[in-house]
Coordinates of C-alpha atoms and ligand atoms in Angstrom, one line a residue:
X1264 CA 0.9 -46.4 -9.4
X1265 CA -0.9 -46.0 -6.1
X1266 CA 2.3 -44.4 -4.7
X1267 CA 2.3 -41.9 -7.5
X1268 CA -1.4 -41.1 -6.9
X1269 CA -0.7 -40.6 -3.1
X1270 CA 2.2 -38.3 -3.9
X1271 CA 0.1 -36.4 -6.3
X1272 CA -2.7 -36.0 -3.8
X1273 CA -0.2 -34.9 -1.1
X1274 CA 1.3 -32.3 -3.5
X1275 CA -2.1 -31.0 -4.4
X1276 CA -3.0 -30.6 -0.7
X1277 CA 0.2 -28.8 -0.1
X1278 CA -0.6 -26.3 -2.9
X1279 CA -4.1 -25.7 -1.8
X1280 CA -3.9 -25.3 2.0
X1281 CA -2.3 -22.4 3.9
X1282 CA 0.8 -23.5 5.6
X1283 CA 0.4 -26.9 3.8
X1284 CA -1.3 -28.4 6.8
X1285 CA 1.0 -31.3 6.4
X1286 CA 3.2 -31.0 9.5
X1287 CA 6.4 -30.6 7.4
X1288 CA 6.2 -27.0 6.4
X1289 CA 9.3 -25.0 7.0
X1290 CA 9.5 -21.3 7.7
X1291 CA 12.5 -19.4 6.2
X1292 CA 14.7 -18.1 9.0
X1293 CA 17.9 -16.3 8.5
X1294 CA 21.0 -16.1 10.7
X1295 CA 21.5 -12.4 11.3
X1296 CA 24.0 -11.1 8.8
X1297 CA 24.5 -14.5 7.2
X1298 CA 22.9 -16.5 4.4
X1299 CA 19.3 -17.8 4.6
X1300 CA 18.6 -21.2 6.1
X1301 CA 15.4 -23.1 6.9
X1302 CA 14.1 -24.5 10.1
X1303 CA 11.1 -26.5 11.0
X1304 CA 8.1 -24.2 11.7
X1305 CA 7.2 -26.0 15.0
X1306 CA 10.5 -24.9 16.5
X1307 CA 9.1 -22.0 18.5
X1308 CA 11.6 -19.2 18.2
X1309 CA 10.4 -15.8 19.1
X1310 CA 6.9 -16.3 17.9
X1311 CA 4.6 -13.8 19.5
X1312 CA 1.3 -15.1 20.8
X1313 CA -1.5 -12.6 20.7
X1314 CA -5.2 -13.2 21.1
X1315 CA -8.0 -11.3 19.4
X1316 CA -8.7 -9.5 22.6
X1317 CA -5.2 -8.0 22.8
X1318 CA -4.4 -4.9 20.8
X1319 CA -1.9 -5.6 18.0
X1320 CA 1.6 -4.1 18.3
X1321 CA 2.1 -2.5 14.9
X1322 CA 5.2 -1.5 12.9
X1323 CA 4.7 0.7 9.9
X1324 CA 7.7 0.9 7.5
X1325 CA 8.2 3.8 5.2
X1326 CA 5.8 5.7 7.5
X1327 CA 6.8 9.3 6.7
X1328 CA 5.5 9.1 3.1
X1329 CA 2.1 10.3 1.8
X1330 CA 0.1 7.5 3.7
X1331 CA 2.0 6.4 6.8
X1332 CA 1.3 9.3 9.2
X1333 CA -2.4 9.2 8.5
X1334 CA -2.5 5.5 9.0
X1335 CA -0.7 5.7 12.3
X1336 CA -3.2 8.3 13.5
X1337 CA -6.1 6.0 12.6
X1338 CA -4.6 3.0 14.1
X1339 CA -3.5 4.8 17.3
X1340 CA -7.1 5.9 17.8
X1341 CA -8.2 2.3 17.6
X1342 CA -5.4 0.4 19.3
X1343 CA -3.7 3.0 21.6
X1344 CA -0.9 5.5 20.8
X1345 CA 2.0 3.4 22.1
X1346 CA 1.0 0.2 20.2
X1347 CA 1.7 1.8 16.8
X1348 CA 5.3 2.5 15.8
X1349 CA 6.1 4.6 12.8
X1350 CA 9.4 4.0 11.1
X1351 CA 11.4 5.4 8.2
X1352 CA 14.9 6.3 7.1
X1353 CA 14.1 10.0 7.1
X1354 CA 14.0 12.4 10.0
X1355 CA 10.5 13.0 11.3
X1356 CA 9.0 16.5 11.5
X1357 CA 8.4 17.7 15.1
X1358 CA 4.6 17.1 15.1
X1359 CA 5.1 13.5 13.9
X1360 CA 7.9 12.8 16.4
X1361 CA 5.8 14.1 19.3
X1362 CA 2.6 12.3 18.2
X1363 CA 3.7 8.8 19.1
X1364 CA 6.5 6.2 18.9
X1365 CA 8.9 6.8 15.9
X1366 CA 12.0 4.6 15.2
X1367 CA 14.7 4.6 12.5
X1368 CA 14.3 1.5 10.3
X1369 CA 16.0 0.8 6.9
X1370 CA 14.2 -2.2 5.4
X1371 CA 17.4 -3.1 3.6
X1372 CA 19.0 -3.7 7.1
X1373 CA 17.6 -7.2 8.0
X1374 CA 19.3 -7.2 11.5
X1375 CA 17.9 -3.8 12.4
X1376 CA 14.4 -4.8 11.3
X1377 CA 14.7 -8.1 13.2
X1378 CA 15.7 -6.2 16.4
X1379 CA 12.8 -3.8 16.1
X1380 CA 10.3 -6.6 15.8
X1381 CA 11.7 -8.6 18.7
X1382 CA 12.3 -5.7 21.1
X1383 CA 8.9 -4.2 20.5
X1384 CA 6.9 -7.4 20.4
X1385 CA 5.5 -6.5 17.0
X1386 CA 2.5 -8.6 15.9
X1387 CA 1.3 -6.7 12.8
X1388 CA 3.7 -5.3 10.1
X1389 CA 2.5 -2.7 7.6
X1390 CA 5.0 -2.4 4.9
X1391 CA 4.7 1.0 3.2
X1392 CA 8.4 1.6 2.1
X1393 CA 8.6 1.8 -1.6
X1394 CA 9.8 3.9 -4.6
X1395 CA 6.7 4.9 -6.6
X1396 CA 6.2 4.7 -10.3
X1397 CA 7.8 7.9 -11.6
X1398 CA 10.8 8.0 -9.2
X1399 CA 11.3 4.3 -9.7
X1400 CA 11.8 4.8 -13.5
X1401 CA 14.3 7.5 -12.6
X1402 CA 16.3 5.1 -10.4
X1403 CA 15.6 1.5 -11.4
X1404 CA 18.5 0.0 -9.3
X1405 CA 17.3 1.7 -6.1
X1406 CA 13.7 0.8 -6.8
X1407 CA 14.7 -2.8 -7.4
X1408 CA 16.6 -2.9 -4.2
X1409 CA 14.0 -1.2 -1.9
X1410 CA 10.9 -2.7 -3.5
X1411 CA 12.2 -6.2 -4.1
X1412 CA 15.1 -6.9 -1.7
X1413 CA 13.4 -5.0 1.0
X1414 CA 10.2 -7.0 0.6
X1415 CA 12.2 -10.2 0.9
X1416 CA 13.5 -9.0 4.3
X1417 CA 9.9 -8.1 5.4
X1418 CA 8.5 -11.5 4.3
X1419 CA 11.1 -13.5 6.1
X1420 CA 10.8 -11.6 9.3
X1421 CA 6.9 -11.7 9.1
X1422 CA 7.0 -15.5 8.5
X1423 CA 9.5 -16.2 11.2
X1424 CA 7.7 -14.2 13.9
X1425 CA 4.1 -15.2 12.9
X1426 CA 3.2 -11.6 12.1
X1427 CA 0.1 -10.4 10.2
X1428 CA 1.6 -8.7 7.2
X1429 CA 0.0 -6.0 5.1
X1430 CA 1.7 -4.9 1.8
X1431 CA -0.1 -2.5 -0.5
X1432 CA -0.1 -3.1 -4.2
X1433 CA -1.4 -0.7 -6.8
X1434 CA -3.2 -0.1 -10.1
X1435 CA 0.4 0.0 -11.4
X1436 CA 0.6 -3.8 -11.0
X1437 CA -1.3 -4.0 -14.3
X1438 CA 0.0 -3.2 -17.8
X1439 CA -1.0 -2.5 -21.3
X1440 CA -2.1 -6.1 -22.0
X1441 CA -4.4 -6.2 -18.9
X1442 CA -8.1 -5.4 -19.5
X1443 CA -8.2 -1.7 -18.7
X1444 CA -11.9 -0.9 -18.5
X1445 CA -12.5 -2.4 -16.1
X1446 CA -9.7 -4.4 -14.6
X1447 CA -10.6 -7.4 -12.5
X1448 CA -8.6 -8.9 -9.6
X1449 CA -7.4 -11.8 -11.7
X1450 CA -6.2 -11.1 -15.2
X1451 CA -3.0 -10.7 -17.2
X1452 CA -0.4 -8.6 -15.2
X1453 CA 2.5 -7.5 -17.4
X1454 CA 3.4 -4.1 -16.0
X1455 CA 6.1 -2.0 -17.8
X1456 CA 7.6 -0.2 -14.8
X1457 CA 10.0 -1.4 -12.2
X1458 CA 7.4 -0.3 -9.6
X1459 CA 4.7 -2.5 -11.2
X1460 CA 7.0 -5.4 -11.6
X1461 CA 8.0 -5.2 -8.0
X1462 CA 4.4 -5.0 -6.8
X1463 CA 3.4 -8.1 -8.9
X1464 CA 6.4 -9.8 -7.3
X1465 CA 5.1 -8.7 -3.8
X1466 CA 1.6 -10.0 -4.5
X1467 CA 2.9 -13.4 -5.7
X1468 CA 5.5 -13.8 -2.9
X1469 CA 3.1 -12.8 -0.2
X1470 CA 0.5 -15.3 -1.5
X1471 CA 3.2 -18.0 -1.9
X1472 CA 4.3 -17.5 1.7
X1473 CA 0.7 -17.7 2.8
X1474 CA 0.0 -21.0 1.0
X1475 CA 3.5 -22.4 1.7
X1476 CA 4.1 -21.3 5.3
X1477 CA 0.8 -20.0 6.6
X1478 CA 1.8 -16.4 6.6
X1479 CA -1.2 -14.1 7.3
X1480 CA -0.5 -11.9 4.2
X1481 CA -3.1 -9.3 3.3
X1482 CA -2.8 -7.0 0.3
X1483 CA -4.9 -4.2 -1.3
X1484 CA -4.3 -2.8 -4.7
X1485 CA -4.7 1.0 -4.1
X1486 CA -5.7 3.4 -6.8
X1487 CA -4.1 6.9 -6.9
X1488 CA -4.5 8.3 -3.4
X1489 CA -5.4 12.0 -2.9
X1490 CA -4.6 13.7 0.4
X1491 CA -4.5 17.3 1.6
X1492 CA -2.0 17.2 4.5
X1493 CA 0.6 14.9 3.0
X1494 CA 2.6 15.2 -0.2
X1495 CA 2.8 12.3 -2.8
X1496 CA 6.1 10.6 -3.2
X1497 CA 6.7 10.7 -6.9
X1498 CA 4.0 8.8 -8.7
X1499 CA 2.0 9.1 -11.9
X1500 CA -1.2 10.1 -10.1
X1501 CA 0.5 13.0 -8.2
X1502 CA -1.2 15.6 -10.5
X1503 CA -4.5 14.9 -8.8
X1504 CA -3.0 16.1 -5.5
X1505 CA -1.0 19.0 -7.0
X1506 CA -4.0 20.6 -8.7
X1507 CA -5.6 21.4 -5.3
X1508 CA -2.4 23.0 -3.9
X1509 CA -1.8 25.1 -7.0
X1510 CA -5.5 26.1 -7.3
X1511 CA -5.4 27.5 -3.8
X1512 CA -1.9 29.0 -3.9
X1513 CA -1.6 30.5 -7.4
X1514 CA -4.9 29.9 -9.3
X1515 CA -2.8 28.2 -12.1
X1516 CA -2.1 24.5 -12.6
X1517 CA 0.2 22.9 -15.2
X1518 CA -0.9 19.3 -15.7
X1519 CA 1.7 16.7 -16.7
X1520 CA -0.9 14.2 -18.1
X1521 CA -3.2 14.6 -21.1
X1522 CA -6.7 15.9 -20.3
X1523 CA -8.4 12.6 -21.2
X1524 CA -6.2 10.3 -19.2
X1525 CA -8.6 8.3 -17.1
X1526 CA -7.3 6.6 -13.9
X1527 CA -8.8 5.1 -10.7
X1528 CA -8.5 7.4 -7.6
X1529 CA -9.4 7.4 -3.9
X1530 CA -9.5 10.0 -1.1
X1531 CA -7.0 9.1 1.7
X1532 CA -9.6 8.5 4.4
X1533 CA -11.2 5.8 2.3
X1534 CA -7.8 4.2 1.6
X1535 CA -6.8 4.1 5.3
X1536 CA -10.2 2.8 6.4
X1537 CA -10.0 0.0 3.8
X1538 CA -6.5 -0.9 5.2
X1539 CA -7.8 -1.1 8.7
X1540 CA -10.8 -3.1 7.5
X1541 CA -8.8 -5.7 5.7
X1542 CA -6.4 -6.0 8.6
X1543 CA -9.3 -6.7 10.9
X1544 CA -11.3 -8.9 8.5
X1545 CA -11.9 -12.4 9.9
X1546 CA -9.8 -14.9 8.0
X1547 CA -12.8 -16.9 6.7
X1548 CA -14.2 -13.8 4.9
X1549 CA -11.0 -13.6 2.7
X1550 CA -11.5 -15.7 -0.4
X1551 CA -8.3 -14.1 -1.7
X1552 CA -5.2 -12.4 -0.3
X1553 CA -4.9 -9.6 -2.8
X1554 CA -7.9 -7.4 -3.6
X1555 CA -8.6 -4.4 -5.9
X1556 CA -10.2 -1.5 -4.1
X1557 CA -11.7 1.6 -5.8
X1558 CA -13.8 4.7 -5.2
X1559 CA -13.9 6.7 -8.5
X1560 CA -12.3 7.2 -11.9
X1561 CA -11.7 10.5 -13.6
X1562 CA -9.6 12.4 -16.1
X1563 CA -7.6 15.6 -15.5
X1564 CA -10.3 17.5 -17.5
X1565 CA -13.1 16.1 -15.3
X1566 CA -11.2 16.9 -12.1
X1567 CA -10.5 20.4 -13.4
X1568 CA -14.2 20.9 -14.2
X1569 CA -15.2 19.9 -10.7
X1570 CA -12.6 22.3 -9.2
X1571 CA -13.9 25.0 -11.5
X1572 CA -17.3 24.7 -9.9
X1573 CA -15.7 26.1 -6.7
X1574 CA -12.9 28.2 -8.3
X1575 CA -14.0 29.4 -11.8
X1576 CA -10.9 31.5 -12.1
X1577 CA -8.5 28.4 -12.0
X1578 CA -6.4 28.3 -15.2
X1579 CA -5.2 24.8 -16.3
X1580 CA -2.6 24.2 -19.0
X1581 CA -1.3 20.8 -20.2
X1582 CA 2.4 20.2 -20.5
X1583 CA 2.6 16.4 -20.9
X1584 CA 5.5 14.5 -19.4
X1585 CA 6.1 11.6 -21.8
X1586 CA 7.3 9.1 -19.1
X1587 CA 4.3 9.7 -16.8
X1588 CA 1.9 9.7 -19.8
X1589 CA 3.3 6.4 -21.0
X1590 CA 2.9 4.9 -17.6
X1591 CA -0.7 6.2 -17.2
X1592 CA -1.7 4.9 -20.6
X1593 CA -0.7 1.4 -19.5
X1594 CA -2.7 1.4 -16.3
X1595 CA -6.3 0.6 -15.6
X1596 CA -8.9 3.2 -16.4
X1597 CA -11.6 1.6 -14.1
X1598 CA -11.0 -0.8 -11.4
X1599 CA -13.3 -3.7 -10.6
X1600 CA -13.4 -4.1 -6.8
X1601 CA -16.5 -6.3 -6.6
X1602 CA -14.6 -9.1 -4.7
X1603 CA -13.6 -6.7 -1.9
X1604 CA -17.2 -5.4 -1.7
X1605 CA -18.7 -8.9 -1.6
X1606 CA -16.1 -10.6 0.7
X1607 CA -15.4 -8.2 3.5
X1608 CA -17.9 -5.4 2.8
X1609 CA -15.7 -2.7 1.2
X1610 CA -17.6 0.5 0.5
X1611 CA -16.1 3.9 -0.4
X1612 CA -17.5 7.1 1.0
X1613 CA -15.9 9.8 -1.2
X1614 CA -16.9 10.3 -4.8
X1615 CA -15.5 13.1 -7.1
X1616 CA -17.7 16.0 -5.8
X1617 CA -17.1 15.1 -2.2
X1618 CA -13.4 14.7 -2.8
X1619 CA -13.1 18.2 -4.3
X1620 CA -15.2 19.9 -1.6
X1621 CA -13.2 18.2 1.1
X1622 CA -9.8 19.0 -0.4
X1623 CA -10.6 22.6 -1.0
X1624 CA -12.1 23.1 2.4
X1625 CA -9.0 21.6 4.0
X1626 CA -6.5 23.6 1.9
X1627 CA -8.7 26.8 1.8
X1628 CA -9.0 26.8 5.6
X1629 CA -5.3 26.3 6.0
X1630 CA -4.3 29.1 3.6
X1631 CA -6.8 31.5 5.2
X1632 CA -5.2 30.6 8.6
X1633 CA -1.7 31.1 7.2
X1634 CA -2.6 34.5 5.8
X1635 CA -3.8 35.8 9.1
X1636 CA -0.4 35.3 10.8
Ligands
NAD2772 N1 0.2 7.0 -2.6 C1 -0.5 6.3 -3.6 O1 -1.2 6.9 -4.4 C2 -0.3 4.8 -3.6 C3 -1.1 4.1 -4.5 C4 -0.9 2.7 -4.6 C5 -0.1 2.1 -3.7 N2 0.7 2.8 -2.8 C6 1.6 2.1 -2.0 O2 1.4 2.5 -0.6 C7 2.7 2.5 0.1 C8 2.9 3.9 0.7 O3 2.8 4.9 -0.3 P1 3.2 6.4 -0.1 O4 2.5 7.2 -1.1 O5 3.1 6.7 1.4 O6 4.8 6.4 -0.5 P2 5.9 7.5 -0.4 O7 6.8 7.5 -1.6 O8 5.2 8.8 -0.1 O9 6.7 7.0 0.9 C9 7.5 5.9 0.9 C10 8.4 6.0 2.1 O10 9.3 4.9 2.0 C11 10.5 5.4 2.6 N3 11.7 4.5 2.2 C12 12.4 4.6 1.1 N4 13.4 3.7 1.2 C13 13.4 3.1 2.4 C14 14.2 2.2 3.1 N5 15.3 1.6 2.5 N6 13.8 1.8 4.3 C15 12.7 2.3 4.9 N7 11.9 3.2 4.3 C16 12.2 3.6 3.1 C17 10.7 6.8 2.1 O11 11.6 7.5 3.0 C18 9.3 7.3 2.2 O12 9.0 8.0 3.4 C19 3.8 2.2 -1.0 O13 4.1 0.9 -0.9 C20 3.0 2.5 -2.3 O14 3.5 1.6 -3.3 C21 0.6 4.2 -2.7
LIG2773 C1 -0.9 4.7 -8.2 C2 0.2 4.6 -7.2 O1 0.8 3.4 -7.1 C3 1.2 5.8 -7.1 N1 0.4 7.0 -6.7 C4 1.9 6.1 -8.4 O2 1.4 6.9 -9.2 O3 2.9 5.6 -8.6

């Protein structure tokens, strides 16, 4: 009986402490191009040592989407241009190519990823590659491959090289059986999209690698992100970006969600700042590894009303897309981010009126410039 008690105590310790703290933890390491194997974690492979006074060397995957270029700009200001490497499988536009290091990286190519991390002495990995909710439903196999198989490559490389790993999750990681108003960090998560399923998988795998192997995994569940200078990649919340472009260009907007569909949203500057803040947060402030963050919640009708204050002539019609509507109806309406606020001081700066003013100023200024050429 004492033996059983001791074993039970050891198992409990293993489940509670990061990296087990038991001296027997193993980090998953792969032969390049071969099947996975496991090696003792104290065998010091290529592990990069970097102290808090050094700047991190950061790789951003999927960096040419809505969020990556803005994040690279913010991180370059903080850590230096050459310490931040953007990567994607697409060809970068000239301005991005000339603004700092860019590299081709397909997250499904483990060897290529591995080489990039080693050759560039990467210490932080920000994993943005993904297929979002609406495009994911249109191509489930590809979404499964990029969002799940790709994540496995990222996790193994991050664990093997002792990287700090940030993976964004989403309001889409919840489903119709989650409490929707408001949705706390810990509750039932039974999403009905491949995107949501893959993000719950990412949250759980990241946390598992943290507790099992000591991986420094950090994750924020983003709401729908609204930006003026980058286009969304095929999500359910895209309407909240499109309305601004159409308002400025044509004065007419066709909304693909019902007028009363309430979803959590955030301006991109808040989202990118939150990402930097959690990446820099001291470990002892993080009581969890996956946090909700939020700024505001609105419906298409409320957003249109706010835009009308600046552009009374805007015409909005509703032509509902059944797939997107079904997804939106299963997602949180309000997001409870009190743990992020309490633990590491998260605070949003943009609410709905400020968001609308900022977006219209940005796009209005651009279109006025364009019309003078
Ligand atoms: N934008 C939002 O509203 C939002 C909200 C919640 C979470 N997120 C998450 O934030 C991250 C970034 O979002 P985003 O809006 O910039 O996405 P996006 O769709 O705009 O960009 C994703 C990028 O991934 C790249 N990609 C696709 N397959 C790849 C592969 N095999 N290898 C490497 N790159 C590949 C694409 O080329 C694209 O540039 C995603 O993980 C997303 O789930 C975004
Ligand atoms: C919410 C988020 O994950 C993304 N914008 C989507 O709608 O799919």
